[in-house]
Structure formats: C-alpha cells, structure tokens
Amino acid sequence: GGGMVKATVSGALRVLRIEIEPALVTGGDQEMLQDLAAAAVNAALAKAQEGVQKEIAQLQQTMLTGMGG
C-alpha cells in the first residue's frame, strides 16, 4: 500500500492505531481502502509477532545463562 495506510499492533496482537492518508478518504475508493487497511493490519501483526518471538528468545537465553547452561 506504499504506506498510505499504517497499523500499529501491540505484543498482545491488539490493533492500537490505524492511520489513513487523507487522500484515500477523499478519493472514494472504498474497496481499495479496505484492502490497504487489511494489508496494514497484517503487516503490523507480523511485526508484533516477531517482537514477541525475540523477547521470548531473550528470556530463554537469560534463564539458561542463569542456570549455568
């Protein structure tokens, strides 16, 4: 979507914010706006999931290090 629609998702996979370029709203192309919103949410969810996985890996490493492993 070229950044025309952006979504922010928490680590708990909840949509926190959706930003839409004003030109899309005045353009009147509802189907395109819906497609861009879905793509933005999916991209934000993937990014949030990556962040959660990194945190889990760091916690596991910390726990192993603390156990002398």
Tab-separated table of N, CA and C in Angstrom, residues 15-68:
chain	number	residue	atom	x	y	z
A	15	VAL	N	-4.922	-4.300	17.799
A	15	VAL	CA	-4.713	-3.132	16.959
A	15	VAL	C	-4.841	-1.895	17.837
A	16	LEU	N	-3.777	-1.093	17.890
A	16	LEU	CA	-3.758	0.102	18.718
A	16	LEU	C	-4.135	1.355	17.929
A	17	ARG	N	-3.782	1.367	16.651
A	17	ARG	CA	-3.989	2.580	15.858
A	17	ARG	C	-3.971	2.236	14.372
A	18	ILE	N	-4.806	2.917	13.612
A	18	ILE	CA	-4.780	2.825	12.157
A	18	ILE	C	-4.702	4.253	11.623
A	19	GLU	N	-3.703	4.510	10.784
A	19	GLU	CA	-3.524	5.827	10.175
A	19	GLU	C	-3.817	5.704	8.688
A	20	ILE	N	-4.644	6.617	8.173
A	20	ILE	CA	-5.040	6.590	6.766
A	20	ILE	C	-4.703	7.938	6.141
A	21	GLU	N	-4.008	7.897	5.004
A	21	GLU	CA	-3.691	9.128	4.279
A	21	GLU	C	-5.003	9.827	3.895
A	22	PRO	N	-5.105	11.122	4.128
A	22	PRO	CA	-6.334	11.852	3.804
A	22	PRO	C	-6.773	11.693	2.345
A	23	ALA	N	-5.842	11.568	1.424
A	23	ALA	CA	-6.193	11.436	0.003
A	23	ALA	C	-7.036	10.192	-0.254
A	24	LEU	N	-6.831	9.139	0.519
A	24	LEU	CA	-7.617	7.915	0.337
A	24	LEU	C	-9.067	8.122	0.735
A	25	VAL	N	-9.277	8.899	1.776
A	25	VAL	CA	-10.628	9.123	2.277
A	25	VAL	C	-11.428	9.966	1.282
A	26	THR	N	-10.797	10.970	0.719
A	26	THR	CA	-11.494	11.843	-0.232
A	26	THR	C	-11.603	11.211	-1.608
A	27	GLY	N	-10.768	10.190	-1.875
A	27	GLY	CA	-10.789	9.540	-3.181
A	27	GLY	C	-12.039	8.720	-3.424
A	28	GLY	N	-12.654	8.208	-2.372
A	28	GLY	CA	-13.899	7.469	-2.502
A	28	GLY	C	-13.761	6.026	-2.953
A	29	ASP	N	-12.543	5.468	-2.980
A	29	ASP	CA	-12.352	4.083	-3.405
A	29	ASP	C	-12.396	3.187	-2.169
A	30	GLN	N	-13.591	2.818	-1.759
A	30	GLN	CA	-13.787	2.057	-0.523
A	30	GLN	C	-13.100	0.698	-0.571
A	31	GLU	N	-13.192	-0.005	-1.674
A	31	GLU	CA	-12.592	-1.341	-1.771
A	31	GLU	C	-11.074	-1.274	-1.615
A	32	MET	N	-10.451	-0.280	-2.256
A	32	MET	CA	-9.005	-0.137	-2.135
A	32	MET	C	-8.625	0.193	-0.695
A	33	LEU	N	-9.386	1.068	-0.053
A	33	LEU	CA	-9.114	1.434	1.329
A	33	LEU	C	-9.225	0.217	2.240
A	34	GLN	N	-10.221	-0.606	2.012
A	34	GLN	CA	-10.388	-1.819	2.818
A	34	GLN	C	-9.221	-2.774	2.609
A	35	ASP	N	-8.788	-2.931	1.361
A	35	ASP	CA	-7.654	-3.808	1.070
A	35	ASP	C	-6.371	-3.292	1.717
A	36	LEU	N	-6.150	-1.974	1.632
A	36	LEU	CA	-4.953	-1.386	2.234
A	36	LEU	C	-4.977	-1.512	3.751
A	37	ALA	N	-6.147	-1.330	4.352
A	37	ALA	CA	-6.265	-1.458	5.811
A	37	ALA	C	-5.959	-2.890	6.242
A	38	ALA	N	-6.489	-3.863	5.525
A	38	ALA	CA	-6.226	-5.264	5.856
A	38	ALA	C	-4.735	-5.576	5.717
A	39	ALA	N	-4.107	-5.082	4.649
A	39	ALA	CA	-2.681	-5.326	4.446
A	39	ALA	C	-1.861	-4.674	5.553
A	40	ALA	N	-2.245	-3.463	5.972
A	40	ALA	CA	-1.515	-2.767	7.030
A	40	ALA	C	-1.639	-3.511	8.355
A	41	VAL	N	-2.822	-3.990	8.662
A	41	VAL	CA	-3.021	-4.734	9.914
A	41	VAL	C	-2.225	-6.035	9.883
A	42	ASN	N	-2.253	-6.732	8.765
A	42	ASN	CA	-1.488	-7.980	8.667
A	42	ASN	C	0.003	-7.735	8.823
A	43	ALA	N	0.511	-6.660	8.227
A	43	ALA	CA	1.933	-6.331	8.356
A	43	ALA	C	2.273	-5.981	9.803
A	44	ALA	N	1.395	-5.237	10.467
A	44	ALA	CA	1.634	-4.865	11.860
A	44	ALA	C	1.574	-6.082	12.769
A	45	LEU	N	0.655	-6.993	12.505
A	45	LEU	CA	0.568	-8.226	13.299
A	45	LEU	C	1.846	-9.053	13.150
A	46	ALA	N	2.344	-9.163	11.923
A	46	ALA	CA	3.576	-9.920	11.696
A	46	ALA	C	4.733	-9.286	12.454
A	47	LYS	N	4.816	-7.962	12.438
A	47	LYS	CA	5.885	-7.256	13.140
A	47	LYS	C	5.772	-7.468	14.651
A	48	ALA	N	4.555	-7.422	15.172
A	48	ALA	CA	4.343	-7.641	16.603
A	48	ALA	C	4.727	-9.065	16.994
A	49	GLN	N	4.370	-10.032	16.154
A	49	GLN	CA	4.715	-11.420	16.446
A	49	GLN	C	6.225	-11.624	16.450
A	50	GLU	N	6.924	-10.960	15.528
A	50	GLU	CA	8.390	-11.045	15.506
A	50	GLU	C	8.973	-10.499	16.803
A	51	GLY	N	8.427	-9.384	17.259
A	51	GLY	CA	8.904	-8.788	18.503
A	51	GLY	C	8.688	-9.697	19.693
A	52	VAL	N	7.545	-10.329	19.740
A	52	VAL	CA	7.245	-11.263	20.837
A	52	VAL	C	8.210	-12.439	20.790
A	53	GLN	N	8.462	-12.968	19.600
A	53	GLN	CA	9.383	-14.101	19.472
A	53	GLN	C	10.793	-13.730	19.918
A	54	LYS	N	11.232	-12.510	19.592
A	54	LYS	CA	12.557	-12.055	20.028
A	54	LYS	C	12.618	-11.965	21.551
A	55	GLU	N	11.554	-11.433	22.163
A	55	GLU	CA	11.530	-11.323	23.624
A	55	GLU	C	11.556	-12.705	24.286
A	56	ILE	N	10.830	-13.636	23.730
A	56	ILE	CA	10.813	-14.999	24.275
A	56	ILE	C	12.205	-15.613	24.175
A	57	ALA	N	12.858	-15.434	23.027
A	57	ALA	CA	14.208	-15.983	22.844
A	57	ALA	C	15.177	-15.368	23.843
A	58	GLN	N	15.060	-14.057	24.079
A	58	GLN	CA	15.936	-13.394	25.045
A	58	GLN	C	15.681	-13.909	26.459
A	59	LEU	N	14.426	-14.103	26.807
A	59	LEU	CA	14.098	-14.631	28.134
A	59	LEU	C	14.645	-16.043	28.310
A	60	GLN	N	14.497	-16.857	27.283
A	60	GLN	CA	15.016	-18.224	27.358
A	60	GLN	C	16.535	-18.213	27.531
A	61	GLN	N	17.205	-17.352	26.800
A	61	GLN	CA	18.660	-17.253	26.908
A	61	GLN	C	19.058	-16.804	28.304
A	62	THR	N	18.351	-15.827	28.845
A	62	THR	CA	18.623	-15.341	30.195
A	62	THR	C	18.422	-16.435	31.222
A	63	MET	N	17.356	-17.197	31.048
A	63	MET	CA	17.082	-18.290	32.002
A	63	MET	C	18.177	-19.369	31.926
A	64	LEU	N	18.603	-19.694	30.713
A	64	LEU	CA	19.644	-20.709	30.550
A	64	LEU	C	20.962	-20.229	31.128
A	65	THR	N	21.284	-18.959	30.904
A	65	THR	CA	22.514	-18.392	31.425
A	65	THR	C	22.477	-18.397	32.952
A	66	GLY	N	21.329	-18.066	33.502
A	66	GLY	CA	21.170	-18.038	34.966
A	66	GLY	C	21.288	-19.417	35.596
A	67	MET	N	21.020	-20.449	34.816
A	67	MET	CA	21.099	-21.810	35.319
A	67	MET	C	22.475	-22.407	35.090
A	68	GLY	N	23.368	-21.619	34.523
A	68	GLY	CA	24.720	-22.116	34.278
A	68	GLY	C	24.826	-22.911	33.001
